[in-house]
Every structure is written in structure tokens, then in C-alpha cells.
Protein backbone atom coordinates (compact mmCIF):
# COMPACT_ATOMS: atom_id res chain seq x y z
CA UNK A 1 -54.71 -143.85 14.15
CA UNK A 2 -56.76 -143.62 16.98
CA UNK A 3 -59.02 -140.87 17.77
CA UNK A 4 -60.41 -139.75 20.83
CA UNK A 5 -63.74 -139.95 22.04
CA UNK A 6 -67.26 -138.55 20.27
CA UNK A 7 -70.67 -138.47 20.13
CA UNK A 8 -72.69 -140.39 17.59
CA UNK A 9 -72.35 -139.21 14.46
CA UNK A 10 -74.32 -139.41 10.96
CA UNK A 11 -72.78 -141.24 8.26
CA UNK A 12 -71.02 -138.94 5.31
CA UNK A 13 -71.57 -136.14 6.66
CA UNK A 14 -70.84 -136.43 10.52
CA UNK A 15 -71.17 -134.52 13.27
CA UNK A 16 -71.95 -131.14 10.97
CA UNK A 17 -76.36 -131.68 11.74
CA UNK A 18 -75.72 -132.56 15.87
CA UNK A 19 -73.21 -132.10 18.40
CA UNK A 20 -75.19 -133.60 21.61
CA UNK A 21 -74.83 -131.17 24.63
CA UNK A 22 -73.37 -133.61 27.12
CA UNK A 23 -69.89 -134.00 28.41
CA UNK A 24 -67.91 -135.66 26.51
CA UNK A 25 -64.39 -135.49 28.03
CA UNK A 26 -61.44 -133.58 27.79
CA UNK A 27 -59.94 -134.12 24.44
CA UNK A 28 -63.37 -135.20 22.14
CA UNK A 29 -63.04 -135.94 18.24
CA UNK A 30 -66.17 -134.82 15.90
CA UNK A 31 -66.29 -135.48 12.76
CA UNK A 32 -67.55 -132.93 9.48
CA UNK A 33 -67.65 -134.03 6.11
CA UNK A 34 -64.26 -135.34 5.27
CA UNK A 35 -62.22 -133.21 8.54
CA UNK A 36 -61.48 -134.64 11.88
CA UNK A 37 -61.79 -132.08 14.03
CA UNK A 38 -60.17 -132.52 18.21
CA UNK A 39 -61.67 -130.24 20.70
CA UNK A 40 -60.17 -129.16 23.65
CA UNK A 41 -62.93 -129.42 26.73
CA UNK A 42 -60.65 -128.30 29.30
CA UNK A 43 -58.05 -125.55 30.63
CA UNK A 44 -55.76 -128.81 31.50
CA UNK A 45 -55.88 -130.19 27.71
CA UNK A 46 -55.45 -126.81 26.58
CA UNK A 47 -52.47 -125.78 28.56
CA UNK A 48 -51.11 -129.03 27.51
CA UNK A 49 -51.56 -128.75 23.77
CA UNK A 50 -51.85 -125.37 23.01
CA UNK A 51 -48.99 -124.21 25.27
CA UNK A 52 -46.52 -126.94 26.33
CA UNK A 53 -46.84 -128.40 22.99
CA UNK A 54 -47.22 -125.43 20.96
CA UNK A 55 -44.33 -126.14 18.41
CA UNK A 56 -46.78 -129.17 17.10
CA UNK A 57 -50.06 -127.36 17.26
CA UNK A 58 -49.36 -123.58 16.03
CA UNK A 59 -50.36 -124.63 12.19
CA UNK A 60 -53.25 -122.42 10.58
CA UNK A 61 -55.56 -124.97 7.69
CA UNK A 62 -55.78 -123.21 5.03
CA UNK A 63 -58.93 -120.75 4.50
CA UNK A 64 -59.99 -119.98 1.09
CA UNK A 65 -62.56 -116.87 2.01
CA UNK A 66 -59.92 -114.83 3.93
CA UNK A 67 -57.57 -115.50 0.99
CA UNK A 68 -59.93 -114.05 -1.22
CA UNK A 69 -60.65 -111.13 1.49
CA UNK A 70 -56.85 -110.44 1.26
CA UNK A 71 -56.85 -111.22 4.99
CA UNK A 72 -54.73 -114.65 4.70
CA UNK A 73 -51.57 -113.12 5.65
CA UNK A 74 -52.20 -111.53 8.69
CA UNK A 75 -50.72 -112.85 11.49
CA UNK A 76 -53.85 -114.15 12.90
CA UNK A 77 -54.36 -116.31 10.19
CA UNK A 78 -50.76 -117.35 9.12
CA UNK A 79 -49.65 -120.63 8.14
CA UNK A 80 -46.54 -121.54 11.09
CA UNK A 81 -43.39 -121.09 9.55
CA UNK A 82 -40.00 -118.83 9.45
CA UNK A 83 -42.12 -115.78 8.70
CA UNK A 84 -45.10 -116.43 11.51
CA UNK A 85 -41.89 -116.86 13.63
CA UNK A 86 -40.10 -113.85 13.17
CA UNK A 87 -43.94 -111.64 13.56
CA UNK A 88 -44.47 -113.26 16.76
CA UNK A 89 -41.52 -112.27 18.08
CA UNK A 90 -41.87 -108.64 17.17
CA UNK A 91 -45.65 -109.43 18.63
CA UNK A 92 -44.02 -110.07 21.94
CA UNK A 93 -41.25 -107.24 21.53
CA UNK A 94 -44.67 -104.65 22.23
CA UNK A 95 -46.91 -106.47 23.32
CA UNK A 96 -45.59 -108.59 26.78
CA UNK A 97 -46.46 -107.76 30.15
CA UNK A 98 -43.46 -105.49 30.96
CA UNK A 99 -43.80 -103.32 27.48
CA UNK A 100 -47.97 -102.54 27.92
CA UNK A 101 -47.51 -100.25 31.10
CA UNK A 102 -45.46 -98.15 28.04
CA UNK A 103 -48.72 -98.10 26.58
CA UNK A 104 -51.07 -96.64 29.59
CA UNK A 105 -50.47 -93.21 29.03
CA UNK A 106 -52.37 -93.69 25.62
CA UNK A 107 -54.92 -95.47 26.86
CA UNK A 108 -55.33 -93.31 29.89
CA UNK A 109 -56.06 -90.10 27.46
CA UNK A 110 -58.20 -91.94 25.59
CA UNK A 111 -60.46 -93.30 27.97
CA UNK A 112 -60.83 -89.65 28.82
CA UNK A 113 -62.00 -88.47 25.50
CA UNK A 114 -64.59 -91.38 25.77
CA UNK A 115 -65.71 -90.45 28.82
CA UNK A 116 -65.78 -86.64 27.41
CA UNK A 117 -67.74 -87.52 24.59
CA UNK A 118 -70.19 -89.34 26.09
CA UNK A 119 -71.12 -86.51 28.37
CA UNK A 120 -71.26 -83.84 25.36
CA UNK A 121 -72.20 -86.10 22.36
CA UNK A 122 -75.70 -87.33 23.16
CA UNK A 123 -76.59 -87.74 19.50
CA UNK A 124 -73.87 -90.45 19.21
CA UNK A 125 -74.19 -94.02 19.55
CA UNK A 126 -72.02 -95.40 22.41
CA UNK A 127 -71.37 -98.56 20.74
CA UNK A 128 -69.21 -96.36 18.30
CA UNK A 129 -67.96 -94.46 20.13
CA UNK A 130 -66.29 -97.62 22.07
CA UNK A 131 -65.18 -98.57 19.05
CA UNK A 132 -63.19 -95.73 18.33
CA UNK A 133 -61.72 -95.80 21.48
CA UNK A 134 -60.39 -99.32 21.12
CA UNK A 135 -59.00 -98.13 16.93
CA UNK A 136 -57.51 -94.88 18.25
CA UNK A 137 -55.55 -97.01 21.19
CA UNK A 138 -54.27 -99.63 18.38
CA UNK A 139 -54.05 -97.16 16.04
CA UNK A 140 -51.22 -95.49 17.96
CA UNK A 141 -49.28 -97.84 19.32
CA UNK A 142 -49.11 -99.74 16.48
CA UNK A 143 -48.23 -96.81 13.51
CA UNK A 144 -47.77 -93.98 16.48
CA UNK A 145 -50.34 -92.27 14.64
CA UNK A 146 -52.81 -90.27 17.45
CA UNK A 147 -56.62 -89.61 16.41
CA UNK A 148 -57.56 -86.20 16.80
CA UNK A 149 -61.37 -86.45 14.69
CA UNK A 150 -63.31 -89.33 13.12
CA UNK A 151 -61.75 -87.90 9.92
CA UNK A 152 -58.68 -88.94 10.32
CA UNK A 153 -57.58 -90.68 7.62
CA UNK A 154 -56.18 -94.18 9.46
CA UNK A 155 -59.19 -94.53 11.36
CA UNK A 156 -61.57 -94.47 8.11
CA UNK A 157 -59.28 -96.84 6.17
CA UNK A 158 -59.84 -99.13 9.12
CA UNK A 159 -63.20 -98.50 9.52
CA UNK A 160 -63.78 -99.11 5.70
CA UNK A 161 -61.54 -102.50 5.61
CA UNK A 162 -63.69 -103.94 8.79
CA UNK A 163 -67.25 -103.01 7.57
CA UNK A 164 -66.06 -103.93 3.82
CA UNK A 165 -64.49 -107.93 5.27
CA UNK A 166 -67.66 -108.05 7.53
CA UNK A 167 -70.06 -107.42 4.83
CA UNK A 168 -68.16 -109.61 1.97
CA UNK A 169 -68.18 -112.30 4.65
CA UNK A 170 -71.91 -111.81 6.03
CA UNK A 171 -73.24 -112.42 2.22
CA UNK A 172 -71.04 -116.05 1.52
CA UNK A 173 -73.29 -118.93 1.76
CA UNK A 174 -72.45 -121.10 5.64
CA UNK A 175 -71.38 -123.63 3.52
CA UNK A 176 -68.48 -122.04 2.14
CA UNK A 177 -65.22 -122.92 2.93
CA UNK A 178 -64.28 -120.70 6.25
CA UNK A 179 -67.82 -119.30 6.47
CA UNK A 180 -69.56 -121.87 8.45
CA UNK A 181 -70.11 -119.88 11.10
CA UNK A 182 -72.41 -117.55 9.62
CA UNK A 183 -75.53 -119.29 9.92
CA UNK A 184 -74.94 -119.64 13.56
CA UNK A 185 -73.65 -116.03 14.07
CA UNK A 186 -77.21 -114.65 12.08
CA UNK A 187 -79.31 -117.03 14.37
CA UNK A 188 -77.83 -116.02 17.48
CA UNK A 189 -77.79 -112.19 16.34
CA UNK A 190 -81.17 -111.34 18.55
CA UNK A 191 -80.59 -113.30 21.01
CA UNK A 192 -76.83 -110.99 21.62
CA UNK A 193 -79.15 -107.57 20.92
CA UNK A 194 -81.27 -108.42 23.79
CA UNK A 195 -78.40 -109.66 25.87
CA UNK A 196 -76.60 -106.03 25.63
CA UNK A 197 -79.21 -103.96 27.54
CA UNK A 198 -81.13 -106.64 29.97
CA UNK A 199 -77.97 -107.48 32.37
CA UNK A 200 -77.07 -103.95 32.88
CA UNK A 201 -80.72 -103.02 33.93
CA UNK A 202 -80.33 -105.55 36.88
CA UNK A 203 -77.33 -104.02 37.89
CA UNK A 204 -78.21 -101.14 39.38
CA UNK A 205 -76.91 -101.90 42.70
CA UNK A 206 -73.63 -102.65 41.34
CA UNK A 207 -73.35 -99.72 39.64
CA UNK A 208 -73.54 -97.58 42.50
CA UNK A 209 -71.35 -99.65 44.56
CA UNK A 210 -68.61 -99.05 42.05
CA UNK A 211 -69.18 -95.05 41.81
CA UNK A 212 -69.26 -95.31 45.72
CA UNK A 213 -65.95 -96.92 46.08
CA UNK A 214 -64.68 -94.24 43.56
CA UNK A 215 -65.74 -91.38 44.90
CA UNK A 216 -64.56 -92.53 48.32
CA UNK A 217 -60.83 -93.20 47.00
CA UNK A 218 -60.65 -90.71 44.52
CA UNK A 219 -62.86 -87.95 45.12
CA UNK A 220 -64.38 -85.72 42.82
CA UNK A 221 -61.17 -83.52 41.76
CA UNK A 222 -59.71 -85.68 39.29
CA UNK A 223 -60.06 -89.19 37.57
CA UNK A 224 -58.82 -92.48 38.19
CA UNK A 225 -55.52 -93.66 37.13
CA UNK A 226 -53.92 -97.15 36.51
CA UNK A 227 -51.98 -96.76 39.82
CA UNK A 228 -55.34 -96.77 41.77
CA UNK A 229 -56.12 -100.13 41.00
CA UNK A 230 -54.78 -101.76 44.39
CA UNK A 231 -56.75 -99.20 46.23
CA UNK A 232 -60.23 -100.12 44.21
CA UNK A 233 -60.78 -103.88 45.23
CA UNK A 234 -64.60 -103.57 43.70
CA UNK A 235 -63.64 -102.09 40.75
CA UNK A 236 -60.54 -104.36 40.14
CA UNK A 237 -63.07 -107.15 40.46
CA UNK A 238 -65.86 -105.62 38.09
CA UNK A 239 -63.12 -105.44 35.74
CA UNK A 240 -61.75 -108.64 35.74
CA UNK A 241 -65.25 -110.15 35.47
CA UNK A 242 -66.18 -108.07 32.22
CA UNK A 243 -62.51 -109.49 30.79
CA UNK A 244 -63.87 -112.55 31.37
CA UNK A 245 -67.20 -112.35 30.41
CA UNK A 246 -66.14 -111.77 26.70
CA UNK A 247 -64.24 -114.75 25.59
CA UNK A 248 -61.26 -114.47 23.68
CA UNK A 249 -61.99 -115.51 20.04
CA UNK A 250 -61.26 -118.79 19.34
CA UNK A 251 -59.22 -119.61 16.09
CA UNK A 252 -58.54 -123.14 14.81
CA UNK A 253 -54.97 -124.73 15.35
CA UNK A 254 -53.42 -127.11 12.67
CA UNK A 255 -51.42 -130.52 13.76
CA UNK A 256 -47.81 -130.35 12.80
CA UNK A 257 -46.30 -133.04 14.08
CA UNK A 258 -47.81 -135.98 15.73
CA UNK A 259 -49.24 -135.59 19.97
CA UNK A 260 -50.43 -137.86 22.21
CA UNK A 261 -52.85 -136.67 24.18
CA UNK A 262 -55.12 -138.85 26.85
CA UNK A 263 -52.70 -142.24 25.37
CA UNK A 264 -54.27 -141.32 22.26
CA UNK A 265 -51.96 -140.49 19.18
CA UNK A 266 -52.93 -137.63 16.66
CA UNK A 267 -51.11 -136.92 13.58
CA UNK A 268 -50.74 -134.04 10.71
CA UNK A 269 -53.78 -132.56 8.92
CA UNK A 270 -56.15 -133.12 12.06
CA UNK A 271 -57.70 -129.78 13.54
């Protein structure tokens, strides 16, 4: 069948040594080792395929390191099917629009404790203690299970079963099935260090902006709530922009049933 567009690629082993930086459409083919890959290079292709067409594209290929991680069953990572089916919907059951304003009361009291602890816990590292703020939020509203101490039992089995999948996967070789990424991710680790502290330096101005706006809506008796949002215009937009700024991860979708996309027809087993 026809593919879409690509760049020039090596023989045998493809596209996997160069993927040339220029546009190369909306729907592009590459090509590594023996799987065709189809990327998506815009929101209109995306929409399109991963939403309109969903029912063909919601397959999962098959990856033989989270297998072995005992991570191949979780939903993220599912093969589409009755099962996948049947945990989306309970997905969608507590996690739509409607049902996460249930949800703000939880998140409200633990934003506080963040901001508590970062006043009175110097010692700690703020990266962690972010973290716990996002596991104590899931935590909850998915077993109803509130953190009281970094003791707490379902917050160190978490803890443990992230660092242990994150380690196992760190140490596989980038060619391993499911692992390619890891070369990149190491390469690209200093390069995210120094990209943590340099932006917020040069923000200075926009910092006080945002505690200006605050302090003029809110005052200083009390702290904001989710129902001051329409009244903080800067700070709805400072939010929306660090949303954005850290992309969504991006997982791989399997072809069930043959698309057409651009006139061009794609069939089962292409990524």
C-alpha cells in the first residue's frame, strides 16, 4: 500500500541514524528497521486520526520491556479490546470535566500543605516535595486513601514501584525493544537540568506581576481558591501557559483497521 511522504532514508536500517529537521507535511512515514512508523505533524491530522477515527487507531504494539516490568497491563499501555473498553469507561466515570470539580477540595488542601512545607521545610528539596503533592492528590482520589506523612505506606509503595521501573528501565541497552528512547533521554538529561533554573531567573518581573494581582484580589487574609480564577486574568494565563509548556506524553497508537488519510491508505500493523 501506499505510504505517505518521508525523508530519505538509509537502506536496512532506515530512518533510525537521521530524521532531517525540515517540514515534511502533515501525515509523514519514516521508516526503522523492519516498522513503518506514520507521524502525525499536525493538530488537524491528529484530531482526524486520533479522535474522529479513534475506533481504528486506539491499538497499543506490543512492548516486551514493560511486560517484563509488570507494567503491560496498565491501562496506559493496554492492547484495545473488551477489557481496555470497559477501563476507559470507568476512566471517564472520574475523570470527565463535570466529575474533577468533585475533586478540588483535595487538591485545594493539598496545595496548602505544599505551600506550608515549603515555608517550614527548608532542608527539603522542592522537586519532592511537588512530587508528593501530585501522589497524595492521585493517591486519594483514586483508593480514597489521604497522606498524612511521607510514611505512609501507599505513598512508599508508589514511590518504590516508580524509582524501581525507572531504574530497571534506565540500565536496558537503547536498542532494546521499548527502550529506544533512552539514549536520547540520557543525552538530553543536562540540557533539561539547566533548563529548570535559567527561565525562572528571567522572570522576575512576572513573578511579581502575579503576587501583585493576588494580593490585590485576594488580600492577605486568606488564600486563593478555584472560584477566583475569573477574577485573576494574569494568573489564569500563567497557568495555562505552564499546562502547555509541558507536553502531554506521547504514547504510540497501533492501526486496527485500515484509514485513509491525505488519499493515502494505511493498513494493520503500521504505527
Amino acid at each position: 500500500a501506499p505510504l505517505p511522504p518521508g525523508p530519505p532514508a538509509d537502506p536496512l536500517i532506515g530512518h533510525i541514524r537521521l530524521i532531517p529537521p525540515d517540514d515534511q507535511g502533515d501525515v509523514v512515514h519514516l521508516k526503522v528497521l523492519n516498522k513503518t512508523l506514520i507521524i502525525l505533524n499536525s493538530v488537524e491530522a491528529a484530531v482526524e486520526l486520533l479522535d474522529k477515527r479513534s475506533m481504528n487507531n486506539s491499538g497499543r504494539p506490543a512492548l516486551p520491556v514493560y511486560n517484563l516490568l509488570g507494567t503491560g497491563e496498565s491501562f496506559a499501555f493496554m492492547e484495545y479490546g473488551k477489557k481496555y473498553r470497559t477501563e476507559r469507561r470507568l476512566v471517564q466515570q472520574y475523570l470527565s470535566k463535570a466529575k474533577a470539580k468533585e475533586h478540588r477540595p483535595i487538591q485545594t488542601r493539598e496545595a496548602r500543605i505544599l505551600v506550608q512545607k515549603f515555608l517550614l521545610e527548608h532542608d527539603q528539596n522542592h522537586a519532592d516535595l511537588l512530587l508528593r503533592l501530585s501522589a497524595a492528590i492521585i493517591i486519594e482520589i483514586s483508593y480514597g486513601n489521604q497522606i498524612f506523612s511521607s510514611d505512609d505506606p501507599y505513598l512508599k509503595i508508589a514511590d518504590d514501584a516508580c524509582m524501581s521501573t525507572a531504574l530497571s528501565v534506565q540500565y536496558f541497552p537503547s536498542w532494546f525493544p521499548g527502550t529506544h528512547y533512552a539514549y536520547y533521554a540520557r543525552s538530553m538529561r543536562p540540557k533539561i537540568e539547566a533548563l529548570k533554573n535559567y527561565p525562572v531567573a528571567r522572570l522576575q518581573e512576572e513573578i511579581l506581576a502575579a503576587q501583585e494581582e493576588i494580593d490585590a484580589v485576594i488580600g492577605a487574609q486568606r488564600l486563593p481558591e478555584f472560584h477566583d480564577r475569573e477574577q485573576l486574568p494574569y494568573i489564569e494565563c500563567l497557568l495555562q501557559e505552564v499546562l502547555r509548556y509541558m507536553l502531554t506524553p506521547n504514547l504510540i497508537h497501533l492501526l486496527l483497521l485500515m484509514n485513509v488519510a491525505d488519499g493515502i491508505k494505511h493498513y494493520p500493523q503500521v504505527r
